[in-house]
Coordinates of C-alpha atoms and ligand atoms in Angstrom, one line a residue:
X14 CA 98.4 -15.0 -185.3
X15 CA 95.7 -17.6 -185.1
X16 CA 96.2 -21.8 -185.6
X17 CA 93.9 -24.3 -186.0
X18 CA 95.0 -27.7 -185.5
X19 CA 92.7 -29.7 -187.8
X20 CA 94.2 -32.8 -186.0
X21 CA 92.3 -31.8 -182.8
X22 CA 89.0 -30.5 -184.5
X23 CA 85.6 -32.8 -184.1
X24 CA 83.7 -31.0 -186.5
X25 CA 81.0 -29.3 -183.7
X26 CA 80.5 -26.1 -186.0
X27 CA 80.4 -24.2 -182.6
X28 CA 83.6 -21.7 -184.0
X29 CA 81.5 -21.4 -187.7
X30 CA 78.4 -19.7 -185.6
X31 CA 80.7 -17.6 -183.0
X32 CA 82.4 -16.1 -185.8
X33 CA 81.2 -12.3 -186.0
X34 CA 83.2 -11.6 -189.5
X35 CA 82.2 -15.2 -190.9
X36 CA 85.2 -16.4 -191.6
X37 CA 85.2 -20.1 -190.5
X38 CA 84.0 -22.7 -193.1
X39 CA 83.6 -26.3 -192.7
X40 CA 85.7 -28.2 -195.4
X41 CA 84.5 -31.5 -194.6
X42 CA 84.0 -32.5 -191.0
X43 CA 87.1 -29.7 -190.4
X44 CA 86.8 -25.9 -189.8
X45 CA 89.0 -24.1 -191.9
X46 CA 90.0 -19.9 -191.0
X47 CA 89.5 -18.0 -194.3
X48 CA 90.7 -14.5 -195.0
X49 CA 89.6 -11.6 -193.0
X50 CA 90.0 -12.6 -190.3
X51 CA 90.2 -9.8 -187.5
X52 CA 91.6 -12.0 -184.2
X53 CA 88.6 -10.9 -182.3
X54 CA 88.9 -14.2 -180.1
X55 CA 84.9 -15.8 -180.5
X56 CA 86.3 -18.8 -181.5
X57 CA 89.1 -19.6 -179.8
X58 CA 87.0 -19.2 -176.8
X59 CA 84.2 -21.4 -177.7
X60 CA 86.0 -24.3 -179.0
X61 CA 85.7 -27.2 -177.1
X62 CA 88.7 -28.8 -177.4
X63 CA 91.0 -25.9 -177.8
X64 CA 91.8 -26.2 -181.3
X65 CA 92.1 -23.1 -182.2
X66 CA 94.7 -20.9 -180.4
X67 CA 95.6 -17.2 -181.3
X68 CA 99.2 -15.3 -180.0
X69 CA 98.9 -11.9 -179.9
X70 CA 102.7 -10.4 -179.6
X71 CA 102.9 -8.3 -176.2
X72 CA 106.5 -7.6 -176.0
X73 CA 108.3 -5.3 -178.0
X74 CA 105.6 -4.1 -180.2
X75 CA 105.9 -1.6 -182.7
X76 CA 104.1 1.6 -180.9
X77 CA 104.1 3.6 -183.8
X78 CA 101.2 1.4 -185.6
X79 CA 98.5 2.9 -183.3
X80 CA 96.8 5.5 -184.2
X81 CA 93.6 7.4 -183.1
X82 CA 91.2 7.9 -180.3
X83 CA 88.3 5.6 -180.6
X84 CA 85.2 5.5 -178.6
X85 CA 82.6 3.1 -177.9
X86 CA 79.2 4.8 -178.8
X87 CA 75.7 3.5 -176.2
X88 CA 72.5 3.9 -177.1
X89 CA 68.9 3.4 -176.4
X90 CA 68.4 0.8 -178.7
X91 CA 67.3 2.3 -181.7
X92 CA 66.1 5.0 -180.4
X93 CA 68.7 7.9 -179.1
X94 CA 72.8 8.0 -178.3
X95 CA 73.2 7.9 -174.8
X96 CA 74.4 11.2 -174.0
X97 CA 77.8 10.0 -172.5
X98 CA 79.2 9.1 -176.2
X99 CA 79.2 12.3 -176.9
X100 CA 80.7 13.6 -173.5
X101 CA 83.4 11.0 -174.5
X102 CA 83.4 12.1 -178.1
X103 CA 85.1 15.8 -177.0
X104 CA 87.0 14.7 -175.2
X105 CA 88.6 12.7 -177.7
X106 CA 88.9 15.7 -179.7
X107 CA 90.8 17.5 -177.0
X108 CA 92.9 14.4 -176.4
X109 CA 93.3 14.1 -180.7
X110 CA 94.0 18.4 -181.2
X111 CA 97.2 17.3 -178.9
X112 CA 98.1 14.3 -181.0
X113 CA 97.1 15.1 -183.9
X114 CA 95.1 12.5 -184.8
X115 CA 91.7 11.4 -185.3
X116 CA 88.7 10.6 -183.3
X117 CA 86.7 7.6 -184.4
X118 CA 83.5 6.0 -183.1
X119 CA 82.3 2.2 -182.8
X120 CA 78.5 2.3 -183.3
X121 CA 76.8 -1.4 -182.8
X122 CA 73.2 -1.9 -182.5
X123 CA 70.0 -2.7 -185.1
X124 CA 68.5 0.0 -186.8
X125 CA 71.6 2.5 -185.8
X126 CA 73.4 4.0 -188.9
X127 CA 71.0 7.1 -188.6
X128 CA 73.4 7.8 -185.5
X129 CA 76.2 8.4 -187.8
X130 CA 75.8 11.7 -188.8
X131 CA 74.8 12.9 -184.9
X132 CA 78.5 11.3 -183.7
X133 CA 80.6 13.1 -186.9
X134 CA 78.8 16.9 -185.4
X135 CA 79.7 15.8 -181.8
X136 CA 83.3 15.4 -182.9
X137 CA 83.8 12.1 -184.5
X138 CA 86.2 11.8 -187.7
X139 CA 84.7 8.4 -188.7
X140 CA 82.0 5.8 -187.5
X141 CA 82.1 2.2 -187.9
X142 CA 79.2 0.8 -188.1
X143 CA 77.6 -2.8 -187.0
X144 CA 74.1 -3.8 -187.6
X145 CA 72.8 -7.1 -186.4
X146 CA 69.2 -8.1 -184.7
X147 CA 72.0 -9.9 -182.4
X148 CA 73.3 -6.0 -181.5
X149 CA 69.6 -4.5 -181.0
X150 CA 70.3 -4.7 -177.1
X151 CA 73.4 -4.9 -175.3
X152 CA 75.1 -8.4 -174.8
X153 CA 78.6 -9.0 -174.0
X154 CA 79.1 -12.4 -176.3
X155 CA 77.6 -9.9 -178.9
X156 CA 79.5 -7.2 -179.0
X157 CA 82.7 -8.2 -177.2
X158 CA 83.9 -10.2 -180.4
X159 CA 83.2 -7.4 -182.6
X160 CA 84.9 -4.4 -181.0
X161 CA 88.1 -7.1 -179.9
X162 CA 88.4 -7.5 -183.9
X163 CA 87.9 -4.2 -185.3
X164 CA 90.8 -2.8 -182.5
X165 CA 93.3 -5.8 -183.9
X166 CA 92.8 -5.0 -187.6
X167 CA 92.5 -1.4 -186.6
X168 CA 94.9 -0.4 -183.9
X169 CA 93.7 2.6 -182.7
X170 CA 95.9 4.4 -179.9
X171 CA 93.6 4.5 -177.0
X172 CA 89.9 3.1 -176.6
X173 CA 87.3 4.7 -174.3
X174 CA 84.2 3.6 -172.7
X175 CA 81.4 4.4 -170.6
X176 CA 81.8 3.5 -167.4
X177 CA 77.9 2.6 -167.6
X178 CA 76.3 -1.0 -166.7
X179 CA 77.3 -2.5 -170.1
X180 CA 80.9 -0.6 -170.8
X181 CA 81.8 -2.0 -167.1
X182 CA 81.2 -5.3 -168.5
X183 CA 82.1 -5.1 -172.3
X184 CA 85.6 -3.3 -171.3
X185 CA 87.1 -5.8 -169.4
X186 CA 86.2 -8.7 -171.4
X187 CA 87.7 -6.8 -175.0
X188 CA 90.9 -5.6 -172.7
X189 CA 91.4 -9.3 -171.4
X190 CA 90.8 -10.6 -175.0
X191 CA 93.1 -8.4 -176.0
X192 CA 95.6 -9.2 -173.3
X193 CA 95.7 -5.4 -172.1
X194 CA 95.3 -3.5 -169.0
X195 CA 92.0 -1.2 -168.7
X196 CA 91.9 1.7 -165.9
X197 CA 88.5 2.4 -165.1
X198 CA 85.7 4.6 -163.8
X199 CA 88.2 7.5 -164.8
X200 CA 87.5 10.7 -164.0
X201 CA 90.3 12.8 -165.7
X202 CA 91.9 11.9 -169.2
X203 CA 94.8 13.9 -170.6
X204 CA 98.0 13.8 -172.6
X205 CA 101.7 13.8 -171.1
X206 CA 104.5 13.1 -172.8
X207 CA 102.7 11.4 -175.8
X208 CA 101.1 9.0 -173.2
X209 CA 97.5 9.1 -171.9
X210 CA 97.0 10.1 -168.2
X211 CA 94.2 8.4 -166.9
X212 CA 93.3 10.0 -163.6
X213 CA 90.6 8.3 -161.1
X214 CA 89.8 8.4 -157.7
X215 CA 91.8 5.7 -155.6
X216 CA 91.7 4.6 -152.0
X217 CA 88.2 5.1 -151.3
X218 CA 88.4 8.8 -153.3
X219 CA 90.8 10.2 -150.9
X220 CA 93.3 10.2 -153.2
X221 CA 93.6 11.2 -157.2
X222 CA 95.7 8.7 -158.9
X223 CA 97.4 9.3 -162.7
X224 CA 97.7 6.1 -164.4
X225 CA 99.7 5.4 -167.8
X226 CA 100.4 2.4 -169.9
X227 CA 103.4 3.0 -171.6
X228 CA 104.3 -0.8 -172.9
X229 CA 100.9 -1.9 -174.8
X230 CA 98.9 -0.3 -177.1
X231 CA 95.5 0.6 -176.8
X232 CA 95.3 2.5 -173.8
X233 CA 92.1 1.6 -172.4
X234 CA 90.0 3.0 -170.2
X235 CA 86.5 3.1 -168.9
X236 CA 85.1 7.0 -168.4
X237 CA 81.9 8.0 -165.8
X238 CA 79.4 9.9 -167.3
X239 CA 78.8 13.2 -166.7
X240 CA 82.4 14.5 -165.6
X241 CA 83.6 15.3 -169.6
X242 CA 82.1 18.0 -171.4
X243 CA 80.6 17.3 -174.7
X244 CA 81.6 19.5 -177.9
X245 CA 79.2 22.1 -179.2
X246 CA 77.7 19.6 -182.3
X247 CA 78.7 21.6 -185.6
X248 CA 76.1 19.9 -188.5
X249 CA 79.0 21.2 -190.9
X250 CA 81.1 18.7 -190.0
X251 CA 82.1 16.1 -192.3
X252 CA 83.1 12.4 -191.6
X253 CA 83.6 8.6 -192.6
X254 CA 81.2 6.0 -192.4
X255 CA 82.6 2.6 -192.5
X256 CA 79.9 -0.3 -192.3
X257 CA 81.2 -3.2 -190.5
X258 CA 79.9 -6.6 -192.1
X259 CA 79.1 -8.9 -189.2
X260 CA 77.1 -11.9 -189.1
X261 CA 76.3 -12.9 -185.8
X262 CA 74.6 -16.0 -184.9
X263 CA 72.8 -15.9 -181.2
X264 CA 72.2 -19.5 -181.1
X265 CA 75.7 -19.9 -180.5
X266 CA 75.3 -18.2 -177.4
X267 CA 76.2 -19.3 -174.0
X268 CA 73.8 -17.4 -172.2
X269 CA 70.0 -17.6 -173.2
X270 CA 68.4 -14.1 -172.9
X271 CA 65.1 -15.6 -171.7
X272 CA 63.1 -12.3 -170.1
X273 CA 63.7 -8.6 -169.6
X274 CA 62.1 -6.9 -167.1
X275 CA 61.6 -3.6 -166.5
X276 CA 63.2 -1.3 -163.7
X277 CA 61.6 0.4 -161.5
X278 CA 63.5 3.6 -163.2
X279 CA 61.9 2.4 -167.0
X280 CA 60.0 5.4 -168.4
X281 CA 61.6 7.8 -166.2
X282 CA 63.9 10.3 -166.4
X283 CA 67.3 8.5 -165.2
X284 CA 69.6 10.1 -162.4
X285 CA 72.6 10.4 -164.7
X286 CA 70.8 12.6 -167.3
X287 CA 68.4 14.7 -165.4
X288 CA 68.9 18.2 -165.2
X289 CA 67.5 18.9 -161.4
X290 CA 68.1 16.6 -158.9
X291 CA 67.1 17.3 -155.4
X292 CA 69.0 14.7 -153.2
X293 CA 68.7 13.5 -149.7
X294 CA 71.1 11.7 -146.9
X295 CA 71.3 10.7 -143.7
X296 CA 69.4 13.6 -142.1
X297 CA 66.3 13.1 -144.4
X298 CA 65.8 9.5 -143.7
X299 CA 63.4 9.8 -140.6
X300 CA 59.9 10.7 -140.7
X301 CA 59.2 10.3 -144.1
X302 CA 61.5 12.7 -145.2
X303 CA 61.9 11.8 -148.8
X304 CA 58.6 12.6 -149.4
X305 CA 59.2 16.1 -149.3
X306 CA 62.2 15.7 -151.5
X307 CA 59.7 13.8 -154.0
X308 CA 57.4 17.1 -153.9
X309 CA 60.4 19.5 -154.5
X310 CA 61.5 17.7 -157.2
X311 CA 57.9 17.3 -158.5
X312 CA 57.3 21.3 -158.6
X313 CA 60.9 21.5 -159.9
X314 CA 60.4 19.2 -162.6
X315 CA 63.1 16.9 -161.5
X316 CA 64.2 13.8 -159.8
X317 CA 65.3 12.7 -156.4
X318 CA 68.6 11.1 -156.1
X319 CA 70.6 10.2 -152.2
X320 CA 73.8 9.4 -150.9
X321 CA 75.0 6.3 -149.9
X322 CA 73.9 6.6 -146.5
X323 CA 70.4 6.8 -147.6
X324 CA 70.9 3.4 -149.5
X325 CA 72.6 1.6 -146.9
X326 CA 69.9 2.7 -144.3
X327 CA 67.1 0.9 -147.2
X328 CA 65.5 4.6 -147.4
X329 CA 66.1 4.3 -151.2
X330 CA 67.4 1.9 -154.0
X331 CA 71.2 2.0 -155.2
X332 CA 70.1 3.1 -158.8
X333 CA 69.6 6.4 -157.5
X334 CA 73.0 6.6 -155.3
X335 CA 75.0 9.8 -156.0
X336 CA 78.4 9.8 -155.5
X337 CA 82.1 7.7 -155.8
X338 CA 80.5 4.0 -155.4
X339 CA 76.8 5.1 -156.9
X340 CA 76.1 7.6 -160.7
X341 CA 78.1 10.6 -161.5
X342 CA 75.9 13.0 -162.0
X343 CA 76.3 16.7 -163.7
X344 CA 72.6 18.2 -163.7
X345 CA 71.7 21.8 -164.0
X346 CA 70.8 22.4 -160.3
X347 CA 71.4 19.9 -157.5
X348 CA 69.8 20.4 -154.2
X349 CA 71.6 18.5 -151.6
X350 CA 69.3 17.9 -148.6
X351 CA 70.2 16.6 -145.5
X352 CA 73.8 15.7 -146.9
X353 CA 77.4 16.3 -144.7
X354 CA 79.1 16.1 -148.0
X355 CA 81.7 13.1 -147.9
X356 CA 84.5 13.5 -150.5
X357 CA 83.0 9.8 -151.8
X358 CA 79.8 11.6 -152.4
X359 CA 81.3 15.0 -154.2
X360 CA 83.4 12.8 -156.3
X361 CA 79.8 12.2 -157.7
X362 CA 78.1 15.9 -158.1
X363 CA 80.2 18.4 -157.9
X364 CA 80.4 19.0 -161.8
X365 CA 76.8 19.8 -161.3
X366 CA 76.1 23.6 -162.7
X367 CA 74.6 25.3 -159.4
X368 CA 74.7 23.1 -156.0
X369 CA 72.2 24.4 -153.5
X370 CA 72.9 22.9 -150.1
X371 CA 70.3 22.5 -147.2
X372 CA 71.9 21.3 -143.7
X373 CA 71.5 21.8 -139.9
X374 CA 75.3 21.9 -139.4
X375 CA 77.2 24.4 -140.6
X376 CA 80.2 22.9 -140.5
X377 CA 79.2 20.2 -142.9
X378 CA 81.8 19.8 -145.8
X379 CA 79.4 20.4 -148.5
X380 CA 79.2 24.0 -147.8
X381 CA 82.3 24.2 -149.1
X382 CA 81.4 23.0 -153.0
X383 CA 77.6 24.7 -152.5
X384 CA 76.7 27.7 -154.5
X385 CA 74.5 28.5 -152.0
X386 CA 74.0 27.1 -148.3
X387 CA 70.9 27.2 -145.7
X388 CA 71.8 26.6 -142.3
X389 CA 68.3 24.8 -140.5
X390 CA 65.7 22.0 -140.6
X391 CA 65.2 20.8 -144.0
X392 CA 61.3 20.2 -142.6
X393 CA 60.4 23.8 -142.8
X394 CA 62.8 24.8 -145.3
X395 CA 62.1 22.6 -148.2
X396 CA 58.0 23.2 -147.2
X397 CA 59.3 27.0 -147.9
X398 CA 61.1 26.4 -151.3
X399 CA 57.7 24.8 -152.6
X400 CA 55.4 27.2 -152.0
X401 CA 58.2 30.2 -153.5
X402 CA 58.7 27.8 -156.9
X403 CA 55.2 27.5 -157.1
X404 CA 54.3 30.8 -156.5
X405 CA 57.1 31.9 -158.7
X406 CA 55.8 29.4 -161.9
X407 CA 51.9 30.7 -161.2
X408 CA 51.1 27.2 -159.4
Ligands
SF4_521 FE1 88.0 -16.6 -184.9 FE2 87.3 -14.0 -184.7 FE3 89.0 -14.7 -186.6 FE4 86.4 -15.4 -186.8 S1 87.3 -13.3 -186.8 S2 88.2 -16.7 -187.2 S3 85.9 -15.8 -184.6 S4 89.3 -14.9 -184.3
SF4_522 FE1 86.6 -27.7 -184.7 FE2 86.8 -26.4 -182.5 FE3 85.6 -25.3 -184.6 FE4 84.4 -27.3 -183.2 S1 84.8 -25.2 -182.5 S2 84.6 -27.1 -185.5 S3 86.2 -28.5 -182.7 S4 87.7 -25.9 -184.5

């Protein structure tokens, strides 16, 4: 339930220009709540003088009203669905096919309905979605307000996220609105008893922990990329489109976006998405080492990634960190150079389709998720490999 005390109100407008559903109106110098409104929070959190307060019953709820998987969709700005939505997408059909009940899909951004029919064939039931030039890139006093609301008027049963830059920032801030707990950076989502398991790697990945929220509804949870499988898309497939009518005002904002600068990783293919990665550790950080990781990867028409020893020794920057603390990766082939193999750094790869692993030490614990192994000196080994994949593509 939301109150405003119109006795405490001094007319700033600030709650009329948070609102994302537009439901404030000045009547006079007072702001008055019409209908529709979806208790996403925005204004209760920018009023200055705490007029406006909203109680959202935590005890003894009535389970039964939620319903549905929902996921929160990335993308590119206008220009492509990060893949993980739709890793995320089949799963919530597997999770749903146990439930039986649907799978829908929050889609916010600026030029981003053409996405809809792309989530329905990757699984999705229904798409709501959000168009604003406030949306076209991500920003939490954006689309925080927006997804709070739609899961209070909607009630879905559980709510999934990316466990991406942005999802590890929007989730918390929607859970805490909604006065929920969030499990994150799961690896493992399933169903037992009715309840959702959310499984993630706990005391410094040594341990696999199963987490459940049986008291409040939605189960949240934040999911790393790569480690779900995404649904065959099926173009037959039919589904709801439900456009979302916000009006979002950025001059309310308490943050000024004042420059965005690019990455070193802009234009390139991005760790979590390539399909060969040929990484290096410890072992490859002498002597220039990494250079003849960059050339494999060149002839293999990949990208390098490294483990967390690689970053802490400055060799190369965290945005290319494989493993537990670093990107989850799943790529085709991964070449693992150099690299004893730390349960912290499998955590990150070993989803990947074929693991090729290069080490001196044949004792090294990633021989035991590798494919394939070579015992010796990555120096003349990986020298070897280039010449054979060069020969072998006519180079
Ligand atoms: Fe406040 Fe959100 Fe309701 Fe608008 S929709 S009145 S911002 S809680
Ligand atoms: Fe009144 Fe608070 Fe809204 Fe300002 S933000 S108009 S003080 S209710």
């Amino acid at each position: 339930m939301i109150t405003l005390a119109a006795e405490k109100c001094i007319g700033c407008v600030k709650c009329v220009k948070a609102c994302p559903f537009g439901v404030i109106v000045m009547k006079g110098k007072k702001a008055v709540i019409g209908d529709g409104c979806t208790l996403c929070g925005a204004c209760e959190q920018i009023c200055p003088v705490s007029a406006i307060t909203i109680e959202r019953a935590m005890k003894d709820i009535d389970l039964t009203q939620y319903s549905g998987v929902w996921v929160v969709a990335e993308t590119e700005g206008s220009q492509r669905v990060k893949n993980f939505t739709f890793e995320l997408l089949g799963k919530g059909r597997e999770l749903t096919d146990i439930l039986g009940q649907s799978v829908s899909c929050i889609l916010l951004g600026n030029d981003v309905a053409k996405f809809a029919d792309t989530l329905i064939h990757h699984g999705a039931d229904s798409v709501f979605i959000g168009e604003s030039e406030a949306l076209s890139r991500y920003r939490a006093e954006a689309f925080a307000p927006v997804i709070t609301g739609l899961i209070s008027r909607y009630k879905p049963c559980i709510v999934l996220f990316g466990a991406t830059h942005a999802g590890r920032d929007l989730a918390p801030r929607v859970a805490a609105s909604l006065e929920l707990g969030l499990t994150a950076d799961c690896t493992g989502l399933s169903i037992l008893d009715g309840l959702l398991l959310q499984t993630r790697p706990a005391f410094g990945g040594n341990i696999m922990a199963d987490i459940i929220c049986p008291y409040t509804r939605p189960q949240m949870a934040t999911v790393r990329p790569n480690v779900m499988k995404k649904m065959e898309p099926d173009a037959k497939r039919a589904g709801e489109k439900i456009t979302v009518p916000v009006k979002i005002d950025a001059s309310s904002f308490r943050i000024v976006l004042k420059e965005i600068l690019d990455s070193p990783q802009t234009g390139k293919v991005k760790i979590d998405e390539a399909d060969i990665i040929v990484s290096g550790g410890r072992g490859v950080c002498t002597n220039g080492g990494f250079a003849l990781l960059e050339e494999l990867a060149g002839v293999l028409g990949g990208v390098v990634g490294c483990s967390r020893v690689a970053v802490d020794l400055g060799c190369r920057p965290k945005s290319v960190q494989v493993g537990q603390s670093g990107t989850t990766v799943s790529p085709k082939l991964y070449v693992a150079v150099g690299i004893s193999g730390s349960i912290q750094h499998q955590v990150g790869m070993k989803s990947s389709d074929t693991i090729v692993a290069i080490n001196n030490d044949p004792a090294a614990p990633i021989f035991q998720v590798a494919d394939f192994g070579i015992i010796g000196d990555y120096r003349a080994i990986i020298p070897a490999l280039v010449v054979e994949v060069k020969k072998n593509r006519g180079g």
